[in-house]
């Protein structure tokens, strides 16, 4: 099965490790790539599938949970250094509250979108069993092993953040 990927080596390796043919393609070409049969599928987050109506050409979903969703607030070091310890504590508490609220909003939005796509548009959702998910994890270790040590550390940290560990 040909699956649309980004041109990233790690993305290509991950898809190939799962037995699919990785086809690098710009995000702006995903819809036409599916329509024309250049690719048979794509890995994409639910909000993008919903908002861009990718479900109209790809009505089958496999909930692999392989794409972490991270919300990142960025502040300059200069700004943070100017804050008093009390103000910095307030900002950090605000960030935590924002993260918790935005994470809940994301999950709620994804549920609403999937409900609409399955119930109103006839899409089919497959949720893998724990055993099947573990099999995918094992198969993808080949791609993980190809990462540099620095990228492995970043991937592990990202995994921990995205799953709230």
PDB file of N, CA, C and O in Angstrom, residues 4-5 7 24-30:
ATOM      1  N   UNK A   4       1.132   8.364   1.692  1.00  0.00           N
ATOM      2  CA  UNK A   4       1.743   9.676   1.597  1.00  0.00           C
ATOM      3  C   UNK A   4       2.551   9.933   2.864  1.00  0.00           C
ATOM      4  O   UNK A   4       2.108   9.688   3.970  1.00  0.00           O
ATOM      5  N   UNK A   5       3.784  10.398   2.678  1.00  0.00           N
ATOM      6  CA  UNK A   5       4.627  10.812   3.794  1.00  0.00           C
ATOM      7  C   UNK A   5       5.184  12.191   3.502  1.00  0.00           C
ATOM      8  O   UNK A   5       5.087  12.686   2.379  1.00  0.00           O
ATOM      9  N   UNK A   7       8.781  14.407   3.269  1.00  0.00           N
ATOM     10  CA  UNK A   7      10.093  13.975   2.769  1.00  0.00           C
ATOM     11  C   UNK A   7      11.086  13.644   3.900  1.00  0.00           C
ATOM     12  O   UNK A   7      12.230  13.305   3.635  1.00  0.00           O
ATOM     13  N   UNK A  24       6.777  10.275  -0.605  1.00  0.00           N
ATOM     14  CA  UNK A  24       6.879  11.673  -0.163  1.00  0.00           C
ATOM     15  C   UNK A  24       6.041  12.580  -1.064  1.00  0.00           C
ATOM     16  O   UNK A  24       6.065  12.462  -2.286  1.00  0.00           O
ATOM     17  N   UNK A  25       5.272  13.454  -0.414  1.00  0.00           N
ATOM     18  CA  UNK A  25       4.361  14.321  -1.155  1.00  0.00           C
ATOM     19  C   UNK A  25       4.069  15.546  -0.295  1.00  0.00           C
ATOM     20  O   UNK A  25       3.894  15.427   0.918  1.00  0.00           O
ATOM     21  N   UNK A  26       4.009  16.695  -0.925  1.00  0.00           N
ATOM     22  CA  UNK A  26       3.672  17.927  -0.198  1.00  0.00           C
ATOM     23  C   UNK A  26       2.263  17.817   0.380  1.00  0.00           C
ATOM     24  O   UNK A  26       1.385  17.178  -0.222  1.00  0.00           O
ATOM     25  N   UNK A  27       2.067  18.416   1.527  1.00  0.00           N
ATOM     26  CA  UNK A  27       0.751  18.401   2.160  1.00  0.00           C
ATOM     27  C   UNK A  27      -0.339  18.939   1.254  1.00  0.00           C
ATOM     28  O   UNK A  27      -1.470  18.455   1.259  1.00  0.00           O
ATOM     29  N   UNK A  28       0.006  19.940   0.453  1.00  0.00           N
ATOM     30  CA  UNK A  28      -0.982  20.544  -0.444  1.00  0.00           C
ATOM     31  C   UNK A  28      -1.403  19.605  -1.574  1.00  0.00           C
ATOM     32  O   UNK A  28      -2.386  19.865  -2.259  1.00  0.00           O
ATOM     33  N   UNK A  29      -0.675  18.496  -1.762  1.00  0.00           N
ATOM     34  CA  UNK A  29      -0.994  17.542  -2.828  1.00  0.00           C
ATOM     35  C   UNK A  29      -1.699  16.292  -2.319  1.00  0.00           C
ATOM     36  O   UNK A  29      -2.033  15.399  -3.106  1.00  0.00           O
ATOM     37  N   UNK A  30      -1.944  16.198  -1.007  1.00  0.00           N
ATOM     38  CA  UNK A  30      -2.523  14.972  -0.449  1.00  0.00           C
ATOM     39  C   UNK A  30      -3.887  14.645  -1.041  1.00  0.00           C
ATOM     40  O   UNK A  30      -4.147  13.496  -1.409  1.00  0.00           O
TER      41      UNK A  30
END
